[in-house]
GROMACS .gro file of C-alpha atoms in nm:
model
  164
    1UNK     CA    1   1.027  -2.147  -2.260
    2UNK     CA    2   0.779  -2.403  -2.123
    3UNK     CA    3   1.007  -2.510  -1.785
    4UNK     CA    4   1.170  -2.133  -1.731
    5UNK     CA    5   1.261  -2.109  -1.366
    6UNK     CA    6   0.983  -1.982  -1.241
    7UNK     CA    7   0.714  -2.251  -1.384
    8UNK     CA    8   1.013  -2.534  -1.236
    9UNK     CA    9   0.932  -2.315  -0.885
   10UNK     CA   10   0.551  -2.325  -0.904
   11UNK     CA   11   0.567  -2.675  -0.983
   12UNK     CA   12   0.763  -2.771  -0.698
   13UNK     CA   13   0.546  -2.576  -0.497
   14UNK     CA   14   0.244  -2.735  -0.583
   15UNK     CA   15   0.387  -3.092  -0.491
   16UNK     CA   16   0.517  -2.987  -0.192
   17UNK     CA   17   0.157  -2.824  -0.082
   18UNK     CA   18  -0.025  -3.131  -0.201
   19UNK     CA   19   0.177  -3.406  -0.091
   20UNK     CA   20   0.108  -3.415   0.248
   21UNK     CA   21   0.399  -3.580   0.385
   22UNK     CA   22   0.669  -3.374   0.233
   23UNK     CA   23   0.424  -3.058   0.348
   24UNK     CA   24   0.495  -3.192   0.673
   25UNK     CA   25   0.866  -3.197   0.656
   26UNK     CA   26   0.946  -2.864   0.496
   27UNK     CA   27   0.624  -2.681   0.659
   28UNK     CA   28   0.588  -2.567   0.966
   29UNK     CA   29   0.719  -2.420   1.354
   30UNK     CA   30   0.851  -2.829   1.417
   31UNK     CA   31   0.945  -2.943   1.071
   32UNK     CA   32   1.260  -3.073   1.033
   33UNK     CA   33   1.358  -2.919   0.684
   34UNK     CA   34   1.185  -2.588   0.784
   35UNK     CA   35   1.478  -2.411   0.708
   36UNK     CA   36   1.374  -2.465   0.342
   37UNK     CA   37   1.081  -2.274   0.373
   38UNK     CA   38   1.229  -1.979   0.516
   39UNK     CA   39   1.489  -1.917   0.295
   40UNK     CA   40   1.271  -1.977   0.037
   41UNK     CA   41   1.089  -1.699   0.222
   42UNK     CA   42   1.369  -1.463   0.247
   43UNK     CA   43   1.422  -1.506  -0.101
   44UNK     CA   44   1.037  -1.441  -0.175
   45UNK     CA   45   1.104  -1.099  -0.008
   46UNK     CA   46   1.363  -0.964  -0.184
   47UNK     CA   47   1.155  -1.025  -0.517
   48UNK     CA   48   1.024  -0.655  -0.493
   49UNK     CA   49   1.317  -0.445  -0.476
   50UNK     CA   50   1.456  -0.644  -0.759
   51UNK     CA   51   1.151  -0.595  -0.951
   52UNK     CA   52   1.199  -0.242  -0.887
   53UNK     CA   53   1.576  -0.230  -0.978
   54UNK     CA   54   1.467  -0.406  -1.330
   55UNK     CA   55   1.179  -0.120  -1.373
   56UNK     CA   56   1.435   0.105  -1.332
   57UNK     CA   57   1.722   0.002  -1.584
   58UNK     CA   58   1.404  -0.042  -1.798
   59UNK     CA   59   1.289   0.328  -1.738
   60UNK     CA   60   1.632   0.428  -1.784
   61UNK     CA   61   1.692   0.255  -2.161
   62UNK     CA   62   1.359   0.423  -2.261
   63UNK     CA   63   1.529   0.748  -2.160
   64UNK     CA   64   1.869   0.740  -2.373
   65UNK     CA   65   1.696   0.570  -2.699
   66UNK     CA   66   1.369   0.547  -2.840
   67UNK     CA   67   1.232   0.509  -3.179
   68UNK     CA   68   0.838   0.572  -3.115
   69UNK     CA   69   0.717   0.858  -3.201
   70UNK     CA   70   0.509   1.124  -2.987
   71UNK     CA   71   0.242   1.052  -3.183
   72UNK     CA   72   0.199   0.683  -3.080
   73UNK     CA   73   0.318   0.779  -2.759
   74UNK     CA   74   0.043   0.970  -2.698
   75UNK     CA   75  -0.218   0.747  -2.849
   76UNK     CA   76  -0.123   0.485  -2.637
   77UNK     CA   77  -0.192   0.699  -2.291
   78UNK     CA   78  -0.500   0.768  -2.423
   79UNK     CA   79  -0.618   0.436  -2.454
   80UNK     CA   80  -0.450   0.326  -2.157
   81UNK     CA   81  -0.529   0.604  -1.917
   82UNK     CA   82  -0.882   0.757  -2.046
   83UNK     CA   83  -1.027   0.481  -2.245
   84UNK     CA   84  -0.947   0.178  -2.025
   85UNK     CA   85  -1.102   0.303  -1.689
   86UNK     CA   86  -1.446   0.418  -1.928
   87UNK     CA   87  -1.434   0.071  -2.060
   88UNK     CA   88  -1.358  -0.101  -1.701
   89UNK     CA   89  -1.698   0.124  -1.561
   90UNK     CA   90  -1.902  -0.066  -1.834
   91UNK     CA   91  -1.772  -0.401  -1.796
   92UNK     CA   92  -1.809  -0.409  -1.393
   93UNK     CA   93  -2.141  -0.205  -1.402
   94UNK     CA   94  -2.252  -0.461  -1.682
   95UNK     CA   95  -2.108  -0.749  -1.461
   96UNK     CA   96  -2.306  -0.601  -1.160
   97UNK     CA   97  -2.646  -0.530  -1.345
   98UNK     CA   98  -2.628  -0.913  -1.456
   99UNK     CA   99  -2.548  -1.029  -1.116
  100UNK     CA  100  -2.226  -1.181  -1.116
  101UNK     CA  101  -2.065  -0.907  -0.909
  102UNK     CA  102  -2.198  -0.844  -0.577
  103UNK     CA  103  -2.270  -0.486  -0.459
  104UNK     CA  104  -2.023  -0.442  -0.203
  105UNK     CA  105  -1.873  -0.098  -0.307
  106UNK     CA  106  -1.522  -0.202  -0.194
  107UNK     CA  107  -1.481  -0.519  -0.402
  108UNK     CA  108  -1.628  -0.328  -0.732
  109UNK     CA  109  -1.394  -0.063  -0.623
  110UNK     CA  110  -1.058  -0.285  -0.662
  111UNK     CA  111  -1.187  -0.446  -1.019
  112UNK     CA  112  -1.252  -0.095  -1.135
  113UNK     CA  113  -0.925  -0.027  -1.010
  114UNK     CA  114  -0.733  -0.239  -1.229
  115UNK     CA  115  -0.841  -0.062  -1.553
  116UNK     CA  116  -0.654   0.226  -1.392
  117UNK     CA  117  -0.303   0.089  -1.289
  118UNK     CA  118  -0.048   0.161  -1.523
  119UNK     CA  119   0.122  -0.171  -1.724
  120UNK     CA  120   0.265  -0.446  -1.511
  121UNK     CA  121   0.660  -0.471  -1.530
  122UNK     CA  122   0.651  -0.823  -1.672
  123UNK     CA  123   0.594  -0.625  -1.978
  124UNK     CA  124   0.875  -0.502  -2.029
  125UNK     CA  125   1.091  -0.877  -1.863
  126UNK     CA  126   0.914  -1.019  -2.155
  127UNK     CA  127   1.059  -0.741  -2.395
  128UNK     CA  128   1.389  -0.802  -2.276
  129UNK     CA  129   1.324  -1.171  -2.309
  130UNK     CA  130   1.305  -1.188  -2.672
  131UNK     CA  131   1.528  -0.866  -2.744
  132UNK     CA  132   1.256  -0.728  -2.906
  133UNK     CA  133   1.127  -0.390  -2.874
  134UNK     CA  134   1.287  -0.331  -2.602
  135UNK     CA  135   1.362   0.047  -2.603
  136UNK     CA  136   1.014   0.132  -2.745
  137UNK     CA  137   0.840  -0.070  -2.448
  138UNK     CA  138   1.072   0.110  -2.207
  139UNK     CA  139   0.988   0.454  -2.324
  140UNK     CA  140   0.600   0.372  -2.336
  141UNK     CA  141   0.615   0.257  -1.945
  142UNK     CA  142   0.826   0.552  -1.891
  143UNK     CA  143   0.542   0.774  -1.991
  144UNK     CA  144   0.291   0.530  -1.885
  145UNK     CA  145   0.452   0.575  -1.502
  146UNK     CA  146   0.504   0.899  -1.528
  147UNK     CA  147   0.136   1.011  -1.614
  148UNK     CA  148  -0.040   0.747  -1.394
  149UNK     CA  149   0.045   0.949  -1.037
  150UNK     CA  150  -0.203   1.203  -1.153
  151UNK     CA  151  -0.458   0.961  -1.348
  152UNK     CA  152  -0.479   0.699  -1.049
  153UNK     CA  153  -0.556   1.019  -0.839
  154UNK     CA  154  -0.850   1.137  -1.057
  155UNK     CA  155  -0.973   0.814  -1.170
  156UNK     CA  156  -0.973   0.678  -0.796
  157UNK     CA  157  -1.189   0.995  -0.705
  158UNK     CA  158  -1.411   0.943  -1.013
  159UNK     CA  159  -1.477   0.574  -0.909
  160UNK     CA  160  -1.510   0.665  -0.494
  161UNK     CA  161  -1.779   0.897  -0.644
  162UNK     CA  162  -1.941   0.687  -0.875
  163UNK     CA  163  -1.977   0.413  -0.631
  164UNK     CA  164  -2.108   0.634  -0.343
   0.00000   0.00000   0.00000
């Protein structure tokens, strides 16, 4: 689990970036093996629609099955989407009052943001990963998606306010 592809890839990156010599032969307008970079480049861009295909086929599982009940369900949009942004305001605001965020309204603007976004999708790669829970994580980001369109709206708002 240690060397999955993707660890392999960031190594490799990080040699190539710090080794200046190989840099210079893969990097670059006059490189000679800078058609390495850009298809590794095309290949970088294609990472999002797949990302959204695998969402979807996620979403979709959580649709057909699910074994959590509305109970739990709920609970966990509650925490996620009410008492996550209330806990983000006191962590930034306490972060800011002891000085180790600066008050530019912007940047505290984008950290309080990301007590609002709904669950990253690597949740649910790593469900899939260990066939675990996979049906009950799909159904919670199902709801989780769903429900964040209008929570991002007011908590955005809320925060644009409170940082006036």
């Amino acid at each position: 689990m240690v060397f999955a592809p993707a660890t392999i890839a960031a190594i490799f990156g990080f040699i190539i970036g710090i080794v200046s010599p190989i840099r210079k032969l893969m990097i670059g307008d006059s490189a000679p093996l800078r058609v390495i970079d850009s298809s590794a480049s095309l290949l970088g861009e294609a990472t999002i629609p797949c990302m959204t295909l695998i969402v979807g086929s996620n979403l979709l599982r959580g649709l057909r099955k699910s074994g959590v009940s509305v109970s739990v369900i709920a609970g966990i949009l509650a925490v996620r989407n009410i008492f996550l942004p209330i806990i983000g305001i006191g962590i930034v605001k306490g972060a800011h009052h002891f000085g180790m965020v600066e008050s530019d309204s912007l940047y505290q603007f984008i950290l309080l943001l990301q007590f609002a976004l709904p669950p990253a999708m690597t949740v649910g790669v790593i469900a899939q990963l260990f066939e675990a829970g996979e049906g009950e994580c799909s159904v919670i980001m199902l709801w989780s998606y769903a429900l964040s369109a209008l929570s991002l709206t007011l908590w955005s708002t809320f925060y644009m306010w409170l940082l006036q």
